[in-house]
Each structure stands twice: as C-alpha cells, then as structure tokens.
mmCIF file of C-alpha atoms in Angstrom:
data_model
loop_
_atom_site.group_PDB
_atom_site.id
_atom_site.type_symbol
_atom_site.label_atom_id
_atom_site.label_comp_id
_atom_site.label_asym_id
_atom_site.label_seq_id
_atom_site.Cartn_x
_atom_site.Cartn_y
_atom_site.Cartn_z
ATOM 1 C CA MET K 1 -1.619 -8.571 15.643
ATOM 2 C CA ILE K 2 -4.271 -6.525 13.722
ATOM 3 C CA LEU K 3 -4.218 -2.923 14.469
ATOM 4 C CA LYS K 4 -7.866 -1.598 14.449
ATOM 5 C CA ASN K 5 -8.908 1.811 12.636
ATOM 6 C CA PHE K 6 -5.560 0.959 10.538
ATOM 7 C CA ILE K 7 -6.378 0.737 6.705
ATOM 8 C CA VAL K 8 -4.023 -0.269 3.861
ATOM 9 C CA PHE K 9 -4.358 0.187 -0.120
ATOM 10 C CA GLU K 10 -2.285 -2.476 -2.216
ATOM 11 C CA GLY K 11 -2.112 -3.309 -5.947
ATOM 12 C CA ILE K 12 0.151 -3.077 -9.059
ATOM 13 C CA ASP K 13 1.602 0.536 -9.875
ATOM 14 C CA GLY K 14 -0.991 2.669 -12.257
ATOM 15 C CA THR K 15 -4.084 1.299 -10.132
ATOM 16 C CA GLY K 16 -5.118 4.348 -8.812
ATOM 17 C CA THR K 17 -4.332 3.773 -4.902
ATOM 18 C CA THR K 18 -2.686 7.539 -4.243
ATOM 19 C CA THR K 19 -6.184 9.182 -6.130
ATOM 20 C CA GLN K 20 -8.113 7.318 -3.906
ATOM 21 C CA MET K 21 -6.119 8.611 -0.835
ATOM 22 C CA ASN K 22 -6.919 11.973 -2.123
ATOM 23 C CA ASN K 23 -10.690 11.454 -3.291
ATOM 24 C CA LEU K 24 -10.971 10.037 0.733
ATOM 25 C CA GLY K 25 -9.277 12.978 2.192
ATOM 26 C CA LYS K 26 -11.626 15.178 0.576
ATOM 27 C CA ARG K 27 -14.632 13.463 1.403
ATOM 28 C CA PHE K 28 -13.540 13.004 5.140
ATOM 29 C CA SER K 29 -12.516 16.762 5.266
ATOM 30 C CA ALA K 30 -15.794 17.624 4.011
ATOM 31 C CA GLU K 31 -17.867 15.395 6.299
ATOM 32 C CA GLY K 32 -15.537 17.636 8.979
ATOM 33 C CA ASN K 33 -13.695 14.638 10.254
ATOM 34 C CA ASN K 34 -10.173 15.342 11.434
ATOM 35 C CA ARG K 35 -9.574 12.293 12.994
ATOM 36 C CA ILE K 36 -8.152 10.610 9.761
ATOM 37 C CA CYS K 37 -4.221 10.319 8.724
ATOM 38 C CA PHE K 38 -3.290 9.809 5.277
ATOM 39 C CA THR K 39 0.196 8.191 4.303
ATOM 40 C CA CYS K 40 2.459 6.064 2.302
ATOM 41 C CA GLU K 41 5.160 3.900 1.929
ATOM 42 C CA PRO K 42 8.211 4.548 0.872
ATOM 43 C CA THR K 43 7.416 7.381 3.631
ATOM 44 C CA GLU K 44 8.996 11.090 3.666
ATOM 45 C CA GLY K 45 12.036 10.094 6.168
ATOM 46 C CA GLU K 46 15.341 9.939 5.488
ATOM 47 C CA THR K 47 15.153 6.090 4.578
ATOM 48 C CA GLY K 48 12.155 6.488 2.493
ATOM 49 C CA LYS K 49 13.717 9.319 0.505
ATOM 50 C CA LEU K 50 16.744 7.027 -0.236
ATOM 51 C CA ILE K 51 14.315 3.848 -1.261
ATOM 52 C CA ARG K 52 12.822 6.590 -3.730
ATOM 53 C CA ARG K 53 15.798 7.425 -5.400
ATOM 54 C CA ILE K 54 16.374 4.078 -5.895
ATOM 55 C CA LEU K 55 13.263 2.824 -7.191
ATOM 56 C CA SER K 56 13.774 6.222 -9.620
ATOM 57 C CA GLY K 57 17.302 4.245 -10.758
ATOM 58 C CA GLU K 58 19.516 6.797 -9.387
ATOM 59 C CA VAL K 59 21.270 5.126 -6.861
ATOM 60 C CA ARG K 60 21.522 1.241 -7.607
ATOM 61 C CA VAL K 61 21.476 -1.670 -5.046
ATOM 62 C CA THR K 62 20.894 -5.184 -5.006
ATOM 63 C CA ALA K 63 17.373 -6.636 -4.401
ATOM 64 C CA ASP K 64 17.547 -7.655 -1.218
ATOM 65 C CA THR K 65 19.504 -4.602 -0.072
ATOM 66 C CA LEU K 66 16.098 -3.025 -0.873
ATOM 67 C CA ALA K 67 14.104 -5.178 1.196
ATOM 68 C CA TYR K 68 16.032 -4.496 3.934
ATOM 69 C CA LEU K 69 15.656 -0.831 3.171
ATOM 70 C CA PHE K 70 11.681 -1.772 2.978
ATOM 71 C CA ALA K 71 11.720 -3.087 6.175
ATOM 72 C CA ALA K 72 13.985 -0.691 7.741
ATOM 73 C CA ASP K 73 11.309 2.442 6.737
ATOM 74 C CA ARG K 74 8.674 0.357 7.908
ATOM 75 C CA ASN K 75 9.853 -0.039 11.219
ATOM 76 C CA GLU K 76 10.038 3.651 11.629
ATOM 77 C CA HIS K 77 6.902 3.927 9.915
ATOM 78 C CA ILE K 78 4.881 2.014 12.577
ATOM 79 C CA SER K 79 7.254 2.273 15.455
ATOM 80 C CA GLY K 80 8.702 6.019 15.292
ATOM 81 C CA LYS K 81 7.907 8.728 17.227
ATOM 82 C CA ASN K 82 4.960 9.948 15.346
ATOM 83 C CA GLY K 83 4.295 6.374 13.689
ATOM 84 C CA ILE K 84 1.486 4.765 12.879
ATOM 85 C CA LEU K 85 0.942 3.481 16.358
ATOM 86 C CA ARG K 86 1.400 6.807 18.048
ATOM 87 C CA LEU K 87 -1.629 8.098 15.744
ATOM 88 C CA LEU K 88 -3.695 5.015 16.733
ATOM 89 C CA GLU K 89 -3.290 5.443 20.382
ATOM 90 C CA THR K 90 -4.397 8.892 20.095
ATOM 91 C CA GLY K 91 -7.945 7.933 18.287
ATOM 92 C CA TYR K 92 -6.956 8.523 14.571
ATOM 93 C CA ALA K 93 -7.466 6.020 11.696
ATOM 94 C CA VAL K 94 -4.557 5.702 9.848
ATOM 95 C CA PHE K 95 -5.011 5.165 5.850
ATOM 96 C CA SER K 96 -1.685 3.926 4.420
ATOM 97 C CA ASP K 97 -0.777 3.867 0.174
ATOM 98 C CA ARG K 98 1.083 0.356 0.354
ATOM 99 C CA TYR K 99 2.479 -1.646 3.252
ATOM 100 C CA LEU K 100 4.165 -4.973 4.036
ATOM 101 C CA PHE K 101 1.982 -6.485 1.252
ATOM 102 C CA SER K 102 4.057 -4.526 -1.516
ATOM 103 C CA SER K 103 7.500 -6.307 0.074
ATOM 104 C CA LEU K 104 6.110 -9.626 0.134
ATOM 105 C CA VAL K 105 5.259 -9.230 -3.627
ATOM 106 C CA TYR K 106 7.678 -6.935 -5.153
ATOM 107 C CA GLN K 107 10.856 -7.898 -3.270
ATOM 108 C CA GLY K 108 9.948 -11.329 -3.109
ATOM 109 C CA GLU K 109 9.742 -11.893 -6.984
ATOM 110 C CA SER K 110 12.890 -9.288 -7.661
ATOM 111 C CA GLY K 111 15.077 -10.716 -4.945
ATOM 112 C CA SER K 112 15.661 -13.619 -2.751
ATOM 113 C CA PRO K 113 11.805 -15.211 -1.949
ATOM 114 C CA ASP K 114 12.404 -15.951 1.803
ATOM 115 C CA LEU K 115 14.092 -12.516 2.610
ATOM 116 C CA PRO K 116 10.938 -10.130 2.234
ATOM 117 C CA GLU K 117 8.694 -12.853 4.532
ATOM 118 C CA LYS K 118 11.356 -13.155 7.432
ATOM 119 C CA LEU K 119 12.059 -9.127 7.682
ATOM 120 C CA ASN K 120 7.835 -8.355 7.846
ATOM 121 C CA LYS K 121 6.768 -11.223 10.068
ATOM 122 C CA ASP K 122 6.581 -9.185 12.888
ATOM 123 C CA PHE K 123 5.130 -6.748 11.622
ATOM 124 C CA PRO K 124 1.266 -5.966 12.539
ATOM 125 C CA LEU K 125 -1.014 -5.846 9.922
ATOM 126 C CA PRO K 126 -4.114 -4.067 9.239
ATOM 127 C CA GLU K 127 -7.944 -3.817 9.956
ATOM 128 C CA TYR K 128 -9.127 -3.354 6.172
ATOM 129 C CA LEU K 129 -6.655 -4.191 3.220
ATOM 130 C CA PHE K 130 -8.006 -2.700 0.169
ATOM 131 C CA LEU K 131 -6.022 -4.941 -3.196
ATOM 132 C CA PHE K 132 -6.943 -2.560 -5.992
ATOM 133 C CA ASP K 133 -6.828 -4.972 -9.005
ATOM 134 C CA ILE K 134 -6.706 -4.122 -12.719
ATOM 135 C CA ASN K 135 -5.309 -5.625 -16.247
ATOM 136 C CA PRO K 136 -1.149 -4.994 -16.147
ATOM 137 C CA GLU K 137 -1.720 -3.454 -19.600
ATOM 138 C CA THR K 138 -4.123 -0.805 -18.548
ATOM 139 C CA ALA K 139 -2.324 0.038 -15.387
ATOM 140 C CA MET K 140 0.936 0.577 -17.528
ATOM 141 C CA GLU K 141 -0.956 2.912 -19.791
ATOM 142 C CA ARG K 142 -1.852 5.343 -17.204
ATOM 143 C CA VAL K 143 1.894 4.531 -15.652
ATOM 144 C CA LEU K 144 3.138 6.306 -19.014
ATOM 145 C CA SER K 145 0.179 8.903 -19.466
ATOM 146 C CA ARG K 146 1.142 10.285 -15.764
ATOM 147 C CA ALA K 147 5.159 10.073 -16.785
ATOM 148 C CA ALA K 148 4.489 11.985 -19.981
ATOM 149 C CA GLU K 149 2.503 14.411 -18.027
ATOM 150 C CA LYS K 150 5.062 15.172 -14.599
ATOM 151 C CA LYS K 151 7.685 14.994 -17.715
ATOM 152 C CA SER K 152 9.284 12.126 -15.136
ATOM 153 C CA GLY K 153 10.907 9.035 -16.401
ATOM 154 C CA THR K 154 9.333 5.554 -14.868
ATOM 155 C CA GLU K 155 10.612 3.832 -12.094
ATOM 156 C CA ILE K 156 12.593 0.534 -12.082
ATOM 157 C CA PHE K 157 9.519 -1.981 -11.170
ATOM 158 C CA GLU K 158 7.095 -0.099 -14.164
ATOM 159 C CA LYS K 159 7.622 -2.184 -16.814
ATOM 160 C CA ALA K 160 4.728 -4.407 -18.276
ATOM 161 C CA GLU K 161 5.997 -7.907 -18.063
ATOM 162 C CA PHE K 162 7.019 -7.260 -14.205
ATOM 163 C CA GLN K 163 4.103 -6.078 -13.571
ATOM 164 C CA LYS K 164 1.962 -9.109 -14.696
ATOM 165 C CA LYS K 165 4.240 -11.325 -12.186
ATOM 166 C CA ILE K 166 3.249 -9.010 -10.251
ATOM 167 C CA ARG K 167 -0.508 -9.131 -9.993
ATOM 168 C CA GLU K 168 0.059 -12.934 -9.799
ATOM 169 C CA LYS K 169 1.966 -12.712 -7.250
ATOM 170 C CA TYR K 170 -0.263 -10.538 -5.249
ATOM 171 C CA LYS K 171 -3.023 -13.204 -5.808
ATOM 172 C CA THR K 172 -0.994 -15.909 -4.142
ATOM 173 C CA VAL K 173 -0.046 -13.723 -1.126
ATOM 174 C CA ILE K 174 -3.852 -12.139 -0.377
ATOM 175 C CA GLU K 175 -4.926 -15.947 -0.448
ATOM 176 C CA TRP K 176 -2.250 -17.031 1.990
ATOM 177 C CA TYR K 177 -3.603 -13.940 4.369
ATOM 178 C CA LYS K 178 -7.281 -15.345 3.904
ATOM 179 C CA ARG K 179 -6.981 -18.371 5.022
ATOM 180 C CA GLN K 180 -3.933 -17.850 7.836
ATOM 181 C CA GLU K 181 -5.476 -14.215 9.096
ATOM 182 C CA PRO K 182 -9.427 -14.399 8.853
ATOM 183 C CA ASP K 183 -9.644 -11.586 11.328
ATOM 184 C CA MET K 184 -8.285 -8.892 8.431
ATOM 185 C CA ASN K 185 -10.719 -7.749 5.981
ATOM 186 C CA ILE K 186 -9.678 -8.192 2.469
ATOM 187 C CA ILE K 187 -11.405 -6.249 -0.059
ATOM 188 C CA THR K 188 -10.805 -6.631 -3.730
ATOM 189 C CA VAL K 189 -11.932 -3.292 -5.736
ATOM 190 C CA ASP K 190 -11.724 -3.596 -9.273
ATOM 191 C CA ALA K 191 -9.443 -0.959 -10.623
ATOM 192 C CA SER K 192 -10.807 -0.331 -14.376
ATOM 193 C CA LEU K 193 -14.311 1.221 -12.755
ATOM 194 C CA PRO K 194 -14.456 5.225 -12.733
ATOM 195 C CA PRO K 195 -12.317 6.765 -9.594
ATOM 196 C CA GLU K 196 -15.721 8.179 -8.268
ATOM 197 C CA GLU K 197 -17.515 4.972 -7.961
ATOM 198 C CA ILE K 198 -14.548 3.460 -6.618
ATOM 199 C CA THR K 199 -14.548 6.107 -4.327
ATOM 200 C CA GLU K 200 -17.870 5.359 -3.405
ATOM 201 C CA LYS K 201 -17.737 1.713 -3.075
ATOM 202 C CA ILE K 202 -14.454 2.127 -0.401
ATOM 203 C CA TRP K 203 -16.380 4.980 1.440
ATOM 204 C CA THR K 204 -19.201 2.742 2.241
ATOM 205 C CA VAL K 205 -16.731 0.583 4.279
ATOM 206 C CA VAL K 206 -14.523 3.465 6.018
ATOM 207 C CA LYS K 207 -17.146 6.527 6.367
ATOM 208 C CA ASN K 208 -17.441 6.064 10.121
ATOM 209 C CA MET K 209 -13.956 5.697 10.909
ATOM 210 C CA PRO K 210 -11.729 6.025 13.204
ATOM 211 C CA LYS K 211 -14.497 3.175 15.488
ATOM 212 C CA ILE K 212 -14.841 3.840 19.300
ATOM 213 C CA MET K 213 -13.052 0.552 20.936
#
C-alpha cells in the first residue's frame, strides 16, 4: 500500500538528508503552510532512543536484534497514537528522514540478509522516495567534519568501506522497487550539489503538499 502525502528521504550517511529536512521546514513555514510534519527514524520514542545508543556504540547487540528493534520502532512510528497514519488522516503531509529502506540496506548488509525483508514487508510505502546519492568518500568527509564540530564520535556504521557497500545495496534495493512498485515515485538526488540547489529541486516536487485527496 502506498500512502499519499508521505515522503521519505534516504541515502548513505553524510548525504545531507537532515539538512534538506531543515531547509524544507523553513520554506514551508515561509509559505505559511502549517500542514507539514517532519519526522525521522530512529524516532524519539523509547525504542528509538535505545537504537541511538546502539548506533553510538554505547550498547552492543547483534545485527539481527537491531533489525528487530528498528521494525518495532517503525511500527510505532506508523501506527502509534500520534503516528504517521494518524497525521495523514488529519490532513498533514509527512516527511521522514529514513524509513524501511534503511533497514533493508543497513541491516540487510550487516546481519541476516532475508530478515529485514521479512520484518518490513507489511509496512506501507511512501508516495515519494528521494534517494540522496553521493561518493562515499565525500560523504565520510562530511560525517567526520560534523563529528569534529559537535565534539562527538562517529556511529558504528560510519566507516568508509561499509558505506561503499551500503551505496551499492541502495542501488539494488531501489531498482527492485522500481520494478515491483511502479506507483511509488522514486527520485534520485545528486547530493554533491550545493544544499540550496538541492532544496530547489525537491521543492518543485513537494511544494503543493499536502495534496487534497
């Protein structure tokens, strides 16, 4: 099932998805559009907080346990009391920084290859999926620069060689969805472009959100 007015940003670490969420938030606000919600995965819920501790390296679990946790967090994100389905039903457009595609890629590469597919096969799909693509070396330079600026460490998946594998995995997953789910709009974004230029390109697609159904 495809959810109208649901938009997802995906890409390897350091592609600038969060920056674009922030830029679009300012743009919608300037336009006086208050029917937009920006969210992310992992969420700010208790399961999401645990996932963030795992990603930071503070808590150690198996790769498959992390896949289960992401699925649990996602289920609440979609179906919880103030989740995505509820927001869409009340007339909002929802933008999510990462969704099930991240699990298919990251947990599919780091753990049992078939588990993420089994855990995520029943979740609805977005109307628009923006895949941010960039050279992994450039992405890691951004990640390291951000970590230095925040005086924080990197996360467990933020390693150059692993990100190279993730980039290729994204390509494989996205090609599969292009064949199997032609009604989902998939748009590849050149994440090496200046942030303002990227925002303008995305804005041409989403500026009229939420669409009246």
